[in-house]
Amino acid sequence: MNVIDALNARFTCRAFKSDPVSRETMVQILEAANRAPSWGNTQPWDIYVAAGEVLGGIRTEFLANLADTIPGATDLPLPQDWPTALKDRYTSLGKARYKLLSEELGRDTLAQIIQERNYRFFDAPAVVYLCMDRSLTPYSMFDLGAVSQSIMLAAQEYGVDSAPAIMLVLYPQIIRKTLAIPEDKAIVMGVALGFADADNIHNRYRSERRSVEETAKLYGF
Ligand SMILES: Cc1cc2nc3c(=O)[nH]c(=O)nc-3n(C[C@H](O)[C@H](O)[C@H](O)COP(=O)(O)O)c2cc1C
């Protein structure tokens, strides 16, 4: 698969089949993604991957926290507000997904259904946790972003779908304890990997993008 096809094929998969991602495929994906650029080749990413029973244990504890309405506490602060234009796009995404999903699932329990899917990690067979030293600056987040998109694009090459989701790291203490992640590493983001359940309504929505005319100003061409 060429890179442009991979960029266009990737989408946030919110319903995975139970088929596992093999260890061999996971290593191939991570090996390719390791080529991501970083400030001074510092490669600030520390990557932990959970699958099988290990991930099942984390999922069970997340769902218990949901049942007990225990608030999440991510390692990095969540955004409290957005500039108006971004807030509008965020709202548009929510509305569009709700509209599509409510046609099949109704409106009454839709919020809970969506929330539970997040807490179930969309039933993904594997989750990659991207961590970095807590002392690092936002520039290292740039590097983590690069490696995370690289993981998702490399995954496409192997027919593996993905979902980057903050909800995957809502309770870092559960992940930290299970995977023995040191306290000085922030668990920044999770990327769920697996094979999309193509017919599932949760995978039907495709997000829109601003045009290049709007996002970029080109000079001197
Ligand atoms: C930092 C980040 C956090 C995200 N968190 C969630 C999440 O918690 N739950 C979810 O369903 N999607 C989450 N997403 C997926 C975005 O909603 C999605 O990338 C965006 O709507 C664009 O859609 P696409 O990925 O299908 O192209 C997250 C994406 C990023 C990059």
mmCIF file of C-alpha atoms and ligand atoms in Angstrom:
data_model
loop_
_atom_site.group_PDB
_atom_site.id
_atom_site.type_symbol
_atom_site.label_atom_id
_atom_site.label_comp_id
_atom_site.label_asym_id
_atom_site.label_seq_id
_atom_site.Cartn_x
_atom_site.Cartn_y
_atom_site.Cartn_z
ATOM 1 C CA MET A 1 0.000 0.000 0.000
ATOM 2 C CA ASN A 2 1.424 3.397 -0.887
ATOM 3 C CA VAL A 3 1.546 6.165 1.701
ATOM 4 C CA ILE A 4 -1.245 8.249 0.153
ATOM 5 C CA ASP A 5 -3.551 5.237 0.129
ATOM 6 C CA ALA A 6 -2.660 4.510 3.754
ATOM 7 C CA LEU A 7 -3.366 8.133 4.746
ATOM 8 C CA ASN A 8 -6.754 7.983 3.063
ATOM 9 C CA ALA A 9 -7.660 4.525 4.339
ATOM 10 C CA ARG A 10 -6.914 5.213 8.014
ATOM 11 C CA PHE A 11 -9.887 6.161 10.120
ATOM 12 C CA THR A 12 -10.681 5.928 13.807
ATOM 13 C CA CYS A 13 -12.041 2.411 14.162
ATOM 14 C CA ARG A 14 -14.588 2.220 16.973
ATOM 15 C CA ALA A 15 -15.564 -1.453 16.598
ATOM 16 C CA PHE A 16 -12.946 -4.158 16.252
ATOM 17 C CA LYS A 17 -13.344 -7.856 15.544
ATOM 18 C CA SER A 18 -11.930 -10.209 18.174
ATOM 19 C CA ASP A 19 -9.139 -11.493 15.835
ATOM 20 C CA PRO A 20 -5.778 -10.885 17.511
ATOM 21 C CA VAL A 21 -2.876 -8.938 16.022
ATOM 22 C CA SER A 22 0.065 -11.320 16.005
ATOM 23 C CA ARG A 23 3.201 -10.438 17.929
ATOM 24 C CA GLU A 24 5.140 -10.602 14.640
ATOM 25 C CA THR A 25 2.855 -8.054 12.942
ATOM 26 C CA MET A 26 2.953 -5.800 15.997
ATOM 27 C CA VAL A 27 6.762 -5.827 15.982
ATOM 28 C CA GLN A 28 6.830 -5.068 12.235
ATOM 29 C CA ILE A 29 4.495 -2.109 12.750
ATOM 30 C CA LEU A 30 6.574 -0.770 15.645
ATOM 31 C CA GLU A 31 9.828 -1.292 13.754
ATOM 32 C CA ALA A 32 8.545 0.764 10.810
ATOM 33 C CA ALA A 33 7.118 3.460 13.105
ATOM 34 C CA ASN A 34 10.422 3.719 14.955
ATOM 35 C CA ARG A 35 11.731 5.516 11.834
ATOM 36 C CA ALA A 36 9.689 8.582 12.860
ATOM 37 C CA PRO A 37 11.741 11.778 13.192
ATOM 38 C CA SER A 38 12.385 13.389 16.564
ATOM 39 C CA TRP A 39 14.200 16.390 18.020
ATOM 40 C CA GLY A 40 17.919 15.553 17.806
ATOM 41 C CA ASN A 41 16.962 11.906 17.305
ATOM 42 C CA THR A 42 16.070 11.805 20.990
ATOM 43 C CA GLN A 43 13.288 9.269 20.217
ATOM 44 C CA PRO A 44 11.442 10.221 23.401
ATOM 45 C CA TRP A 45 8.768 7.556 22.998
ATOM 46 C CA ASP A 46 8.552 4.663 25.432
ATOM 47 C CA ILE A 47 6.025 2.228 24.048
ATOM 48 C CA TYR A 48 4.087 -0.384 25.980
ATOM 49 C CA VAL A 49 1.681 -2.770 24.281
ATOM 50 C CA ALA A 50 -1.040 -4.812 25.941
ATOM 51 C CA ALA A 51 -2.974 -7.633 24.283
ATOM 52 C CA GLY A 52 -4.782 -10.827 25.240
ATOM 53 C CA GLU A 53 -5.385 -11.433 28.933
ATOM 54 C CA VAL A 54 -3.170 -8.508 29.940
ATOM 55 C CA LEU A 55 -5.382 -6.080 28.039
ATOM 56 C CA GLY A 56 -8.459 -7.940 29.271
ATOM 57 C CA GLY A 57 -7.415 -7.215 32.849
ATOM 58 C CA ILE A 58 -6.991 -3.502 32.120
ATOM 59 C CA ARG A 59 -10.376 -3.430 30.349
ATOM 60 C CA THR A 60 -12.106 -5.114 33.296
ATOM 61 C CA GLU A 61 -10.713 -2.503 35.691
ATOM 62 C CA PHE A 62 -11.725 0.380 33.394
ATOM 63 C CA LEU A 63 -15.269 -0.989 33.178
ATOM 64 C CA ALA A 64 -15.377 -1.370 36.968
ATOM 65 C CA ASN A 65 -14.418 2.302 37.275
ATOM 66 C CA LEU A 66 -17.185 3.196 34.835
ATOM 67 C CA ALA A 67 -19.709 1.215 36.886
ATOM 68 C CA ASP A 68 -18.489 2.942 40.063
ATOM 69 C CA THR A 69 -18.469 6.368 38.296
ATOM 70 C CA ILE A 70 -14.837 6.941 39.254
ATOM 71 C CA PRO A 71 -13.630 10.080 37.457
ATOM 72 C CA GLY A 72 -10.672 9.719 35.109
ATOM 73 C CA ALA A 73 -7.357 11.410 35.827
ATOM 74 C CA THR A 74 -5.076 11.423 32.799
ATOM 75 C CA ASP A 75 -1.349 11.947 33.330
ATOM 76 C CA LEU A 76 -1.473 15.112 31.192
ATOM 77 C CA PRO A 77 -4.113 17.791 31.802
ATOM 78 C CA LEU A 78 -7.117 17.626 29.491
ATOM 79 C CA PRO A 79 -7.978 20.742 27.470
ATOM 80 C CA GLN A 80 -10.505 22.845 29.366
ATOM 81 C CA ASP A 81 -11.619 24.960 26.436
ATOM 82 C CA TRP A 82 -11.008 25.371 22.720
ATOM 83 C CA PRO A 83 -10.809 28.433 20.455
ATOM 84 C CA THR A 84 -14.243 28.999 18.887
ATOM 85 C CA ALA A 85 -13.447 27.550 15.449
ATOM 86 C CA LEU A 86 -12.059 24.347 16.987
ATOM 87 C CA LYS A 87 -14.988 24.076 19.378
ATOM 88 C CA ASP A 88 -17.327 24.347 16.376
ATOM 89 C CA ARG A 89 -15.553 21.515 14.577
ATOM 90 C CA TYR A 90 -15.613 19.399 17.754
ATOM 91 C CA THR A 91 -19.355 20.008 18.107
ATOM 92 C CA SER A 92 -19.955 19.248 14.414
ATOM 93 C CA LEU A 93 -18.175 15.905 14.775
ATOM 94 C CA GLY A 94 -20.312 14.969 17.791
ATOM 95 C CA LYS A 95 -23.540 15.992 16.072
ATOM 96 C CA ALA A 96 -22.745 14.159 12.844
ATOM 97 C CA ARG A 97 -21.810 10.945 14.672
ATOM 98 C CA TYR A 98 -24.880 11.177 16.902
ATOM 99 C CA LYS A 99 -27.160 11.701 13.920
ATOM 100 C CA LEU A 100 -25.838 8.650 12.117
ATOM 101 C CA LEU A 101 -25.738 6.389 15.182
ATOM 102 C CA SER A 102 -29.147 7.452 16.489
ATOM 103 C CA GLU A 103 -30.815 6.313 13.260
ATOM 104 C CA GLU A 104 -29.994 2.735 14.240
ATOM 105 C CA LEU A 105 -29.491 2.861 17.993
ATOM 106 C CA GLY A 106 -31.979 5.537 19.077
ATOM 107 C CA ARG A 107 -31.145 8.575 21.174
ATOM 108 C CA ASP A 108 -32.069 7.454 24.693
ATOM 109 C CA THR A 109 -28.981 5.461 25.632
ATOM 110 C CA LEU A 110 -26.647 6.593 22.856
ATOM 111 C CA ALA A 111 -24.328 8.588 25.123
ATOM 112 C CA GLN A 112 -23.910 5.563 27.400
ATOM 113 C CA ILE A 113 -23.345 3.231 24.438
ATOM 114 C CA ILE A 114 -20.603 5.510 23.077
ATOM 115 C CA GLN A 115 -19.041 5.915 26.510
ATOM 116 C CA GLU A 116 -19.043 2.173 27.136
ATOM 117 C CA ARG A 117 -17.426 1.488 23.749
ATOM 118 C CA ASN A 118 -14.602 3.831 24.751
ATOM 119 C CA TYR A 119 -14.203 2.074 28.102
ATOM 120 C CA ARG A 120 -14.156 -1.299 26.279
ATOM 121 C CA PHE A 121 -11.368 0.081 24.051
ATOM 122 C CA PHE A 122 -13.750 -0.507 21.133
ATOM 123 C CA ASP A 123 -13.134 -4.249 21.744
ATOM 124 C CA ALA A 124 -9.649 -3.901 20.263
ATOM 125 C CA PRO A 125 -7.378 -6.932 20.685
ATOM 126 C CA ALA A 126 -4.346 -4.719 21.364
ATOM 127 C CA VAL A 127 -3.589 -1.254 22.699
ATOM 128 C CA VAL A 128 -0.317 0.625 22.247
ATOM 129 C CA TYR A 129 0.448 3.074 25.058
ATOM 130 C CA LEU A 130 2.691 5.987 24.149
ATOM 131 C CA CYS A 131 4.683 7.270 27.088
ATOM 132 C CA MET A 132 7.392 9.862 27.584
ATOM 133 C CA ASP A 133 9.482 11.218 30.416
ATOM 134 C CA ARG A 134 7.498 13.717 32.474
ATOM 135 C CA SER A 135 10.338 16.262 32.335
ATOM 136 C CA LEU A 136 10.061 16.732 28.547
ATOM 137 C CA THR A 137 8.722 19.837 26.805
ATOM 138 C CA PRO A 138 5.793 20.071 24.337
ATOM 139 C CA TYR A 139 8.299 19.625 21.492
ATOM 140 C CA SER A 140 8.633 15.987 22.471
ATOM 141 C CA MET A 141 4.857 15.693 22.076
ATOM 142 C CA PHE A 142 5.489 16.540 18.433
ATOM 143 C CA ASP A 143 7.747 13.479 18.272
ATOM 144 C CA LEU A 144 5.110 11.315 19.977
ATOM 145 C CA GLY A 145 2.538 12.530 17.465
ATOM 146 C CA ALA A 146 4.870 11.579 14.636
ATOM 147 C CA VAL A 147 5.445 8.083 15.977
ATOM 148 C CA SER A 148 1.768 7.571 16.675
ATOM 149 C CA GLN A 149 0.675 8.465 13.128
ATOM 150 C CA SER A 150 3.542 6.299 11.863
ATOM 151 C CA ILE A 151 2.157 3.375 13.866
ATOM 152 C CA MET A 152 -1.301 3.923 12.390
ATOM 153 C CA LEU A 153 -0.001 4.196 8.819
ATOM 154 C CA ALA A 154 2.338 1.205 9.142
ATOM 155 C CA ALA A 155 -0.604 -0.738 10.573
ATOM 156 C CA GLN A 156 -2.540 -0.060 7.357
ATOM 157 C CA GLU A 157 0.167 -1.872 5.407
ATOM 158 C CA TYR A 158 -0.698 -5.018 7.403
ATOM 159 C CA GLY A 159 -4.463 -4.516 7.121
ATOM 160 C CA VAL A 160 -4.573 -3.458 10.767
ATOM 161 C CA ASP A 161 -6.984 -0.688 11.754
ATOM 162 C CA SER A 162 -6.494 1.750 14.587
ATOM 163 C CA ALA A 163 -8.094 4.155 17.028
ATOM 164 C CA PRO A 164 -6.133 6.889 18.766
ATOM 165 C CA ALA A 165 -8.123 7.695 21.898
ATOM 166 C CA ILE A 166 -7.516 9.615 25.083
ATOM 167 C CA MET A 167 -10.152 7.424 26.732
ATOM 168 C CA LEU A 168 -7.684 4.534 26.476
ATOM 169 C CA VAL A 169 -5.482 6.257 29.070
ATOM 170 C CA LEU A 170 -8.189 7.664 31.319
ATOM 171 C CA TYR A 171 -6.958 5.711 34.353
ATOM 172 C CA PRO A 172 -3.161 5.685 34.028
ATOM 173 C CA GLN A 173 -2.715 4.062 37.443
ATOM 174 C CA ILE A 174 -4.384 0.868 36.154
ATOM 175 C CA ILE A 175 -2.129 0.744 33.071
ATOM 176 C CA ARG A 176 0.975 1.717 35.061
ATOM 177 C CA LYS A 177 0.409 -1.033 37.626
ATOM 178 C CA THR A 178 -0.351 -3.720 35.014
ATOM 179 C CA LEU A 179 2.523 -2.909 32.645
ATOM 180 C CA ALA A 180 5.059 -1.779 35.282
ATOM 181 C CA ILE A 181 5.426 1.691 33.755
ATOM 182 C CA PRO A 182 7.701 3.837 35.911
ATOM 183 C CA GLU A 183 6.211 6.868 37.693
ATOM 184 C CA ASP A 184 8.524 9.270 35.842
ATOM 185 C CA LYS A 185 6.947 8.303 32.496
ATOM 186 C CA ALA A 186 3.724 10.063 31.548
ATOM 187 C CA ILE A 187 1.231 7.779 29.799
ATOM 188 C CA VAL A 188 0.302 10.256 27.079
ATOM 189 C CA MET A 189 -1.944 8.467 24.598
ATOM 190 C CA GLY A 190 -3.328 5.110 23.610
ATOM 191 C CA VAL A 191 -3.725 3.708 20.122
ATOM 192 C CA ALA A 192 -6.002 0.687 19.802
ATOM 193 C CA LEU A 193 -5.047 -1.748 17.028
ATOM 194 C CA GLY A 194 -6.947 -4.593 15.437
ATOM 195 C CA PHE A 195 -9.209 -5.502 12.560
ATOM 196 C CA ALA A 196 -12.279 -3.370 11.898
ATOM 197 C CA ASP A 197 -15.704 -4.916 12.139
ATOM 198 C CA ALA A 198 -16.569 -3.342 8.799
ATOM 199 C CA ASP A 199 -20.350 -3.731 9.048
ATOM 200 C CA ASN A 200 -20.610 -2.267 12.528
ATOM 201 C CA ILE A 201 -22.540 1.019 12.647
ATOM 202 C CA HIS A 202 -19.820 2.517 14.867
ATOM 203 C CA ASN A 203 -17.444 2.305 11.910
ATOM 204 C CA ARG A 204 -19.743 3.888 9.351
ATOM 205 C CA TYR A 205 -18.939 7.545 9.991
ATOM 206 C CA ARG A 206 -16.087 9.201 8.099
ATOM 207 C CA SER A 207 -14.882 12.541 9.389
ATOM 208 C CA GLU A 208 -14.554 15.632 7.237
ATOM 209 C CA ARG A 209 -11.540 17.869 6.790
ATOM 210 C CA ARG A 210 -11.004 21.533 6.093
ATOM 211 C CA SER A 211 -9.753 22.202 2.577
ATOM 212 C CA VAL A 212 -6.084 22.925 1.939
ATOM 213 C CA GLU A 213 -7.192 26.397 0.754
ATOM 214 C CA GLU A 214 -8.381 26.971 4.310
ATOM 215 C CA THR A 215 -5.594 25.274 6.266
ATOM 216 C CA ALA A 216 -2.537 26.407 4.291
ATOM 217 C CA LYS A 217 -1.211 29.558 2.653
ATOM 218 C CA LEU A 218 1.198 28.828 -0.181
ATOM 219 C CA TYR A 219 3.570 31.500 -1.462
ATOM 220 C CA GLY A 220 6.032 31.646 -4.360
ATOM 221 C CA PHE A 221 4.583 28.844 -6.455
HETATM 222 C C1 LIG B 1 -5.362 13.054 20.740
HETATM 223 C C2 LIG B 1 -6.612 12.324 20.255
HETATM 224 C C3 LIG B 1 -7.552 11.878 21.172
HETATM 225 C C4 LIG B 1 -8.685 11.187 20.747
HETATM 226 N N1 LIG B 1 -9.551 10.661 21.666
HETATM 227 C C5 LIG B 1 -10.629 9.943 21.243
HETATM 228 C C6 LIG B 1 -11.472 9.296 22.188
HETATM 229 O O1 LIG B 1 -11.220 9.324 23.407
HETATM 230 N N2 LIG B 1 -12.536 8.603 21.725
HETATM 231 C C7 LIG B 1 -12.818 8.502 20.378
HETATM 232 O O2 LIG B 1 -13.815 7.857 20.017
HETATM 233 N N3 LIG B 1 -12.008 9.086 19.460
HETATM 234 C C8 LIG B 1 -10.920 9.787 19.858
HETATM 235 N N4 LIG B 1 -10.068 10.352 18.928
HETATM 236 C C9 LIG B 1 -10.346 10.187 17.493
HETATM 237 C C10 LIG B 1 -10.806 11.496 16.846
HETATM 238 O O3 LIG B 1 -12.130 11.779 17.211
HETATM 239 C C11 LIG B 1 -10.647 11.359 15.331
HETATM 240 O O4 LIG B 1 -9.281 11.219 15.021
HETATM 241 C C12 LIG B 1 -11.186 12.559 14.556
HETATM 242 O O5 LIG B 1 -12.570 12.689 14.758
HETATM 243 C C13 LIG B 1 -10.918 12.412 13.049
HETATM 244 O O6 LIG B 1 -11.526 11.234 12.572
HETATM 245 P P1 LIG B 1 -10.685 10.066 11.879
HETATM 246 O O7 LIG B 1 -9.580 9.671 12.812
HETATM 247 O O8 LIG B 1 -11.687 8.952 11.691
HETATM 248 O O9 LIG B 1 -10.137 10.594 10.594
HETATM 249 C C14 LIG B 1 -8.908 11.002 19.351
HETATM 250 C C15 LIG B 1 -7.937 11.429 18.431
HETATM 251 C C16 LIG B 1 -6.787 12.051 18.876
HETATM 252 C C17 LIG B 1 -5.740 12.428 17.851
#
